[in-house]
PDB file of C-alpha atoms in Angstrom:
ATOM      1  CA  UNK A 242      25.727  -0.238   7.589  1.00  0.00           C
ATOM      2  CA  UNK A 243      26.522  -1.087   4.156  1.00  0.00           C
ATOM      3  CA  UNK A 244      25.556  -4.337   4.202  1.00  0.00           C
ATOM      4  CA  UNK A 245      21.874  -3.505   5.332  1.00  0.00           C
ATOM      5  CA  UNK A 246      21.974  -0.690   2.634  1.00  0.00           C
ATOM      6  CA  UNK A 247      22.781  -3.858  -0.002  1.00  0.00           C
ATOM      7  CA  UNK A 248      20.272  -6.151   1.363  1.00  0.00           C
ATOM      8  CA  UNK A 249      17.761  -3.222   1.566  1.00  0.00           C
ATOM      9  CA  UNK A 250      18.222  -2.662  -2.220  1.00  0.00           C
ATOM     10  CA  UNK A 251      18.224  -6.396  -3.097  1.00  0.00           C
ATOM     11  CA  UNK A 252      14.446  -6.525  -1.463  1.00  0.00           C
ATOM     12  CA  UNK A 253      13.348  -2.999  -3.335  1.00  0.00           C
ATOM     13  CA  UNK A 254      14.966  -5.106  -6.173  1.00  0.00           C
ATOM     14  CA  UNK A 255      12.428  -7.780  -5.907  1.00  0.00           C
ATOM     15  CA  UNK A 256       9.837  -5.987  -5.061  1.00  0.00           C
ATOM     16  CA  UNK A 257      10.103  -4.457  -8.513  1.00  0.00           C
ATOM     17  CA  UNK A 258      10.303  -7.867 -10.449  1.00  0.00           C
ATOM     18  CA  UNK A 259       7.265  -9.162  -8.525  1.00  0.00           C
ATOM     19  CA  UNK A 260       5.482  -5.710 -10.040  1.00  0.00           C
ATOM     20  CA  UNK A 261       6.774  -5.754 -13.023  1.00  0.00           C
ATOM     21  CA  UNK A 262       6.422  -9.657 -13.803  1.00  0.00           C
ATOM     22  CA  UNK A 263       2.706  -9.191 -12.717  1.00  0.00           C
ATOM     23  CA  UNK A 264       2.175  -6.164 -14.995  1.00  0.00           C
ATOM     24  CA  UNK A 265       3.468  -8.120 -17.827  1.00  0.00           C
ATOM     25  CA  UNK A 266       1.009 -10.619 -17.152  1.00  0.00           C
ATOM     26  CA  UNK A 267      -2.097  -8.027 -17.447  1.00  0.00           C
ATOM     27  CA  UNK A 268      -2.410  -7.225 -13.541  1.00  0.00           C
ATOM     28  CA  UNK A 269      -3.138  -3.732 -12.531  1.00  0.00           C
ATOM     29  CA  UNK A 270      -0.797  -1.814 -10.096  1.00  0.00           C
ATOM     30  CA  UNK A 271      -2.017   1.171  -7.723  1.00  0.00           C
ATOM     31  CA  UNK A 272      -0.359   3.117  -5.835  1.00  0.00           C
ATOM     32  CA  UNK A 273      -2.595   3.582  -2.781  1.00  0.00           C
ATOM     33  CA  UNK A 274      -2.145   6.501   0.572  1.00  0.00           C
ATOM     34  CA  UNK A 275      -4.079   5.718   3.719  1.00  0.00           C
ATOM     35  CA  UNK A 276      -4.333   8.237   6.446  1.00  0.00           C
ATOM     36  CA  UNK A 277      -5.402   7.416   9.609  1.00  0.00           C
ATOM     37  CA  UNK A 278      -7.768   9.327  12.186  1.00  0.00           C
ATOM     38  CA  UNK A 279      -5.771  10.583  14.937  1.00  0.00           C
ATOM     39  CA  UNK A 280      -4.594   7.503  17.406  1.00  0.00           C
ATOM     40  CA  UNK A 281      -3.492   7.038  20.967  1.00  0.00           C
ATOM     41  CA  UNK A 282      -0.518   5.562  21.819  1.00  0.00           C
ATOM     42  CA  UNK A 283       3.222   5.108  21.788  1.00  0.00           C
ATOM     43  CA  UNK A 284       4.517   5.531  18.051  1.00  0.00           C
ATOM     44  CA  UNK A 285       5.030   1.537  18.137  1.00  0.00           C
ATOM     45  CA  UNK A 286       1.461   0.922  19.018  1.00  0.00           C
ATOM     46  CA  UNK A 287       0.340   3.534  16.446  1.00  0.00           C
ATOM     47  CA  UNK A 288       1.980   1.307  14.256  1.00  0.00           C
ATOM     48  CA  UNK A 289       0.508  -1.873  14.979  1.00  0.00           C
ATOM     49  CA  UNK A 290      -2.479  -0.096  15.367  1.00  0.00           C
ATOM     50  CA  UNK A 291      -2.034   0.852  11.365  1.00  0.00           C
ATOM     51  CA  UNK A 292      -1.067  -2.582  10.305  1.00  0.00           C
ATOM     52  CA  UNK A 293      -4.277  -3.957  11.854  1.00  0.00           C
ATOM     53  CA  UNK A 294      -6.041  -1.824   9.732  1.00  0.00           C
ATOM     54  CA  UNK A 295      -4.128  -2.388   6.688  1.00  0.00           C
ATOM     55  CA  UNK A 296      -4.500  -5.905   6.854  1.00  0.00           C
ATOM     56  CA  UNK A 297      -8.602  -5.884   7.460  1.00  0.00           C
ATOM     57  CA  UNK A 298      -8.420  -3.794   4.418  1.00  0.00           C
ATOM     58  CA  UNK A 299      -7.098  -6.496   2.324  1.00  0.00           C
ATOM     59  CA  UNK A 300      -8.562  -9.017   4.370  1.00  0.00           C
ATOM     60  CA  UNK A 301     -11.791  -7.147   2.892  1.00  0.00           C
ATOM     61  CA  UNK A 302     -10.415  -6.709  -0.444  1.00  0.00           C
ATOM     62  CA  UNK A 303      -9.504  -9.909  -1.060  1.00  0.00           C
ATOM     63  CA  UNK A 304     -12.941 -11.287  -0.756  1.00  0.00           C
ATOM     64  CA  UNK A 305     -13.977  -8.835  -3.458  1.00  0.00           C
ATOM     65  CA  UNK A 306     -11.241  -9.828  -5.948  1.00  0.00           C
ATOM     66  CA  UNK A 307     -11.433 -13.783  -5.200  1.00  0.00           C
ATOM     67  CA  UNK A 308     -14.991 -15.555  -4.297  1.00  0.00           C
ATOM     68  CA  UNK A 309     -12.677 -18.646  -2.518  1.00  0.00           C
ATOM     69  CA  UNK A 310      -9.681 -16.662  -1.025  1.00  0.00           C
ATOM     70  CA  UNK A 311      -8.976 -19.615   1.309  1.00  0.00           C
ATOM     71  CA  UNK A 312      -8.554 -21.932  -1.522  1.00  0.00           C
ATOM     72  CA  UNK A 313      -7.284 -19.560  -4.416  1.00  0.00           C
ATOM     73  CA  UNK A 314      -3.873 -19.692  -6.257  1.00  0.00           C
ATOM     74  CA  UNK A 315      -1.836 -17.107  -5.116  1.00  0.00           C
ATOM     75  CA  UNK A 316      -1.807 -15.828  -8.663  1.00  0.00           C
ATOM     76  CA  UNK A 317      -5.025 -15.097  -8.579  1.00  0.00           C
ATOM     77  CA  UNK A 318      -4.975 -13.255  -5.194  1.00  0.00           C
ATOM     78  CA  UNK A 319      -4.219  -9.446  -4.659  1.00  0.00           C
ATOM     79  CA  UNK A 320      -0.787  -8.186  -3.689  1.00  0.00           C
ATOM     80  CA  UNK A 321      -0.348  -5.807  -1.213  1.00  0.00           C
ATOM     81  CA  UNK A 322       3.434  -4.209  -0.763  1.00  0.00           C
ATOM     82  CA  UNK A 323       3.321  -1.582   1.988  1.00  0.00           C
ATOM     83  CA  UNK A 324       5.323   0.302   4.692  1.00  0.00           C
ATOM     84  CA  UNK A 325       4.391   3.159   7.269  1.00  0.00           C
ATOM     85  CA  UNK A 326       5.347   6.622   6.033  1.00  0.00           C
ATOM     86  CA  UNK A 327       6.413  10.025   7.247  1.00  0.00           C
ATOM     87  CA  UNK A 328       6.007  13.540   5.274  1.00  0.00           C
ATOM     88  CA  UNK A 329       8.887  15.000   3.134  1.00  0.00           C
ATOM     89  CA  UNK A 330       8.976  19.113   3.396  1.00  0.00           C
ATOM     90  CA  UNK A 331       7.656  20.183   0.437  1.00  0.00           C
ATOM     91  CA  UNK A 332       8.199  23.269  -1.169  1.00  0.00           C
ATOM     92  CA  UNK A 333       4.893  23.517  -3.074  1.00  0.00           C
ATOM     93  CA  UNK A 334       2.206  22.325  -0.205  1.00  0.00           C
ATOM     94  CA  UNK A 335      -0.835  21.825  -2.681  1.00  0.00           C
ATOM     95  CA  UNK A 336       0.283  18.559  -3.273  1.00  0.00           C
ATOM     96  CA  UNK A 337       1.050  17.608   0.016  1.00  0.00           C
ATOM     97  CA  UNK A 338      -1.320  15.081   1.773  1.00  0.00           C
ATOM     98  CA  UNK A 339      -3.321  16.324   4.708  1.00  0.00           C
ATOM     99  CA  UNK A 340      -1.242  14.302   7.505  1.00  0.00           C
ATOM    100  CA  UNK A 341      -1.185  16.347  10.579  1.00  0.00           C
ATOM    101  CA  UNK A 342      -2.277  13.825  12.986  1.00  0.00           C
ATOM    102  CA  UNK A 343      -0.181  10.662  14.660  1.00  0.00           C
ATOM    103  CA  UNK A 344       2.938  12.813  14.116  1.00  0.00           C
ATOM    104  CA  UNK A 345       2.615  12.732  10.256  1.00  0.00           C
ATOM    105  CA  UNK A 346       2.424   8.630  10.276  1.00  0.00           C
ATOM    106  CA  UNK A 347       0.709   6.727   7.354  1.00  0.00           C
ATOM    107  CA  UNK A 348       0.750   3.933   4.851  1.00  0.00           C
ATOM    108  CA  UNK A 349       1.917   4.114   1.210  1.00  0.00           C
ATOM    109  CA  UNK A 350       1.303   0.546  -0.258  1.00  0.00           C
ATOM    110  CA  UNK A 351       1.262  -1.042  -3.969  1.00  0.00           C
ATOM    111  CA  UNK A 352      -1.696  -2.967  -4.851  1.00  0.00           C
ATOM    112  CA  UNK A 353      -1.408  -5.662  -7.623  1.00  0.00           C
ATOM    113  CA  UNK A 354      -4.877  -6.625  -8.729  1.00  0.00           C
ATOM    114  CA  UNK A 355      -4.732  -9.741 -10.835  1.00  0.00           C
ATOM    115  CA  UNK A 356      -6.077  -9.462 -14.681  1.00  0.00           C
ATOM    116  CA  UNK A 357      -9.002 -12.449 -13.456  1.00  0.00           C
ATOM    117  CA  UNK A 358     -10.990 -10.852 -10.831  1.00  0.00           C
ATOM    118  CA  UNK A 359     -14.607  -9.975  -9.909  1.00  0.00           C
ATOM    119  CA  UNK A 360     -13.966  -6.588  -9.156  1.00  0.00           C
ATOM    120  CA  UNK A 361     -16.103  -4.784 -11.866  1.00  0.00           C
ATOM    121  CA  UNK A 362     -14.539  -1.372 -11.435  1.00  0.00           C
ATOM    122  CA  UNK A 363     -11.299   0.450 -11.407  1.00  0.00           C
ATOM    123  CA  UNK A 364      -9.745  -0.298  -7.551  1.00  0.00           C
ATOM    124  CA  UNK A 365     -10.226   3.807  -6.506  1.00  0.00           C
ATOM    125  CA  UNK A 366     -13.973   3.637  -7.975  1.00  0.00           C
ATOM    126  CA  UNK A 367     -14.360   0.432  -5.881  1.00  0.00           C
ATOM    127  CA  UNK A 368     -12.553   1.730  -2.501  1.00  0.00           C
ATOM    128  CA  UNK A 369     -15.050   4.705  -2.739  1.00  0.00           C
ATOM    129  CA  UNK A 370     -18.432   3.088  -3.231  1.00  0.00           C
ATOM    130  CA  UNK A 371     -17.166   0.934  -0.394  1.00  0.00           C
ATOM    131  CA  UNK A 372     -15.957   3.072   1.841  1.00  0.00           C
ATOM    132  CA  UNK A 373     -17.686   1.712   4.776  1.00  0.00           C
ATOM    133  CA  UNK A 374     -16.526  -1.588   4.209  1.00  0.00           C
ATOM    134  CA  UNK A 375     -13.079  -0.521   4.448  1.00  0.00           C
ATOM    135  CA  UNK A 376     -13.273   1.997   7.927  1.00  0.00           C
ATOM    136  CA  UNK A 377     -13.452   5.261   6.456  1.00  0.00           C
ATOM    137  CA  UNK A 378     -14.631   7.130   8.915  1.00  0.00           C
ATOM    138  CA  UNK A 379     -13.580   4.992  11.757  1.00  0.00           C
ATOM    139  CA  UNK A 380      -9.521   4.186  12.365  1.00  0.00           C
ATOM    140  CA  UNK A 381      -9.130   5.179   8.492  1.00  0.00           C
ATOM    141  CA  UNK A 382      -9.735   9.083   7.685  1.00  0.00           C
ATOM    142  CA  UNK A 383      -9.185   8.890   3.653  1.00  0.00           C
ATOM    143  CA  UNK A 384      -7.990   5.998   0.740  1.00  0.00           C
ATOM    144  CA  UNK A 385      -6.032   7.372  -2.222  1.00  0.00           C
ATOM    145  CA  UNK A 386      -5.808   5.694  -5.062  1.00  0.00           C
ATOM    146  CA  UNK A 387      -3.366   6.440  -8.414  1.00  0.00           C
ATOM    147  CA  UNK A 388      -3.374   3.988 -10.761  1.00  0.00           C
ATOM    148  CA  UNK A 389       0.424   3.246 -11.723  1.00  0.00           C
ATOM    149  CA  UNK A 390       1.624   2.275 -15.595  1.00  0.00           C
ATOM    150  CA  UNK A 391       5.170   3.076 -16.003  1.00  0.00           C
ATOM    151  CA  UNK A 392       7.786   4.002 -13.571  1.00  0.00           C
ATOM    152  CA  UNK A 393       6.991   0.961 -11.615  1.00  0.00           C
ATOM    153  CA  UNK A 394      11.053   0.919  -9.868  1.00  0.00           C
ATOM    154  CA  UNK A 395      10.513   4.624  -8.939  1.00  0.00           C
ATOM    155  CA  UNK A 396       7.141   3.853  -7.696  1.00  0.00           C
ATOM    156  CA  UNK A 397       8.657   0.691  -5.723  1.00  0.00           C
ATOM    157  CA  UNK A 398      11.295   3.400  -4.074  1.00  0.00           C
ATOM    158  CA  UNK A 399       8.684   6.109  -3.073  1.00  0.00           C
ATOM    159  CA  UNK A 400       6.631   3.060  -1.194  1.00  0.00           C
ATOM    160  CA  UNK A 401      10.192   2.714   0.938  1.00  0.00           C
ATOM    161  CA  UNK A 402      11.312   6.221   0.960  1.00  0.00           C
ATOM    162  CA  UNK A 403      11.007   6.886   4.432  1.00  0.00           C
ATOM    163  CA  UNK A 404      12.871   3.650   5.221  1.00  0.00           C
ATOM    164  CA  UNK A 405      15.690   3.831   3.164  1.00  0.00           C
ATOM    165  CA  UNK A 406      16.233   7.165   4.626  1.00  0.00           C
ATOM    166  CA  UNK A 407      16.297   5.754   8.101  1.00  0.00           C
ATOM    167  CA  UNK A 408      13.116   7.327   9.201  1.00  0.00           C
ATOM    168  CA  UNK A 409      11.247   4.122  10.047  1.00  0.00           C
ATOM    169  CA  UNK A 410      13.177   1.155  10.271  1.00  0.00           C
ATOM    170  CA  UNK A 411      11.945  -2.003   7.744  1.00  0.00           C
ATOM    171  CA  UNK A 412      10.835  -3.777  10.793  1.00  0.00           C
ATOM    172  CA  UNK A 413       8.309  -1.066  12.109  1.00  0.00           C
TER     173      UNK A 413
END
């Protein structure tokens, strides 16, 4: 439907001004993976089941950015852009994640870390001294982190690939 296709590419649109008007502002943008241990379920409740843990991730995160979360600007909270995934064939595997489990389902997300925050260390550095904090080894198998500083559009479109291909649909 072309008219889903439009209003599809009006949100990737503004998801790319929110990025890029926070980068220009000092924030930090990283383009994090999660893979998940293998879950039970119907793909629906492996979903929910994925955006449980995503959000006690950043429910978790936030406290470490913010001291007050409850009562912060939200310019001086994290941002968090996500959407579930599927794997793309790849020619060359080596780069390839290792997602073999929950029929190739995980998360790609953007997180904008504002220029004022207590985290002391780059986001990956922090997500690995932490990782107990944040269920690795539990419902989460691995956290990748890539810091992003160009490309930002492209790396707005590879967050959504799978949905604008019609893999996943925006609501899942």
């Amino acid at each position: 439907n072309t008219d889903q296709t439009n209003q599809f590419q009006l949100t990737l649109n503004g998801y790319t001004k929110l990025v890029t008007d926070r980068i220009k502002q000092g924030w930090s943008c990283y383009l994090v993976t999660i893979l998940f241990q293998q879950l039970a379920g119907s793909r629906p409740t492996i979903i929910s089941r994925m955006k449980k843990e995503i959000q006690r991730v950043y429910s978790t995160l936030i406290t470490r950015v913010h001291r007050r979360p409850r009562t912060a600007s939200p310019d001086e909270l994290p941002i968090l852009i996500g959407a579930v995934d599927l794997p793309v064939f790849k020619l060359d595997r080596s780069s390839a994640p290792l997602v073999r489990c929950n029929a190739g389902l995980h998360f790609h997300a953007l997180i904008l870390i504002p220029d004022r925050s207590r985290l002391r260390e780059p986001l990956q550095d922090h997500f690995q001294a932490h990782a107990h904090l944040y269920g690795m080894g539990g419902a989460i198998s691995k956290i990748d982190v890539r810091l992003v500083t160009d490309g930002y559009e492209r790396v707005v479109d590879y967050v959504f690939k799978t949905i604008k291909r019609g893999r996943v649909s925006y609501d899942e």
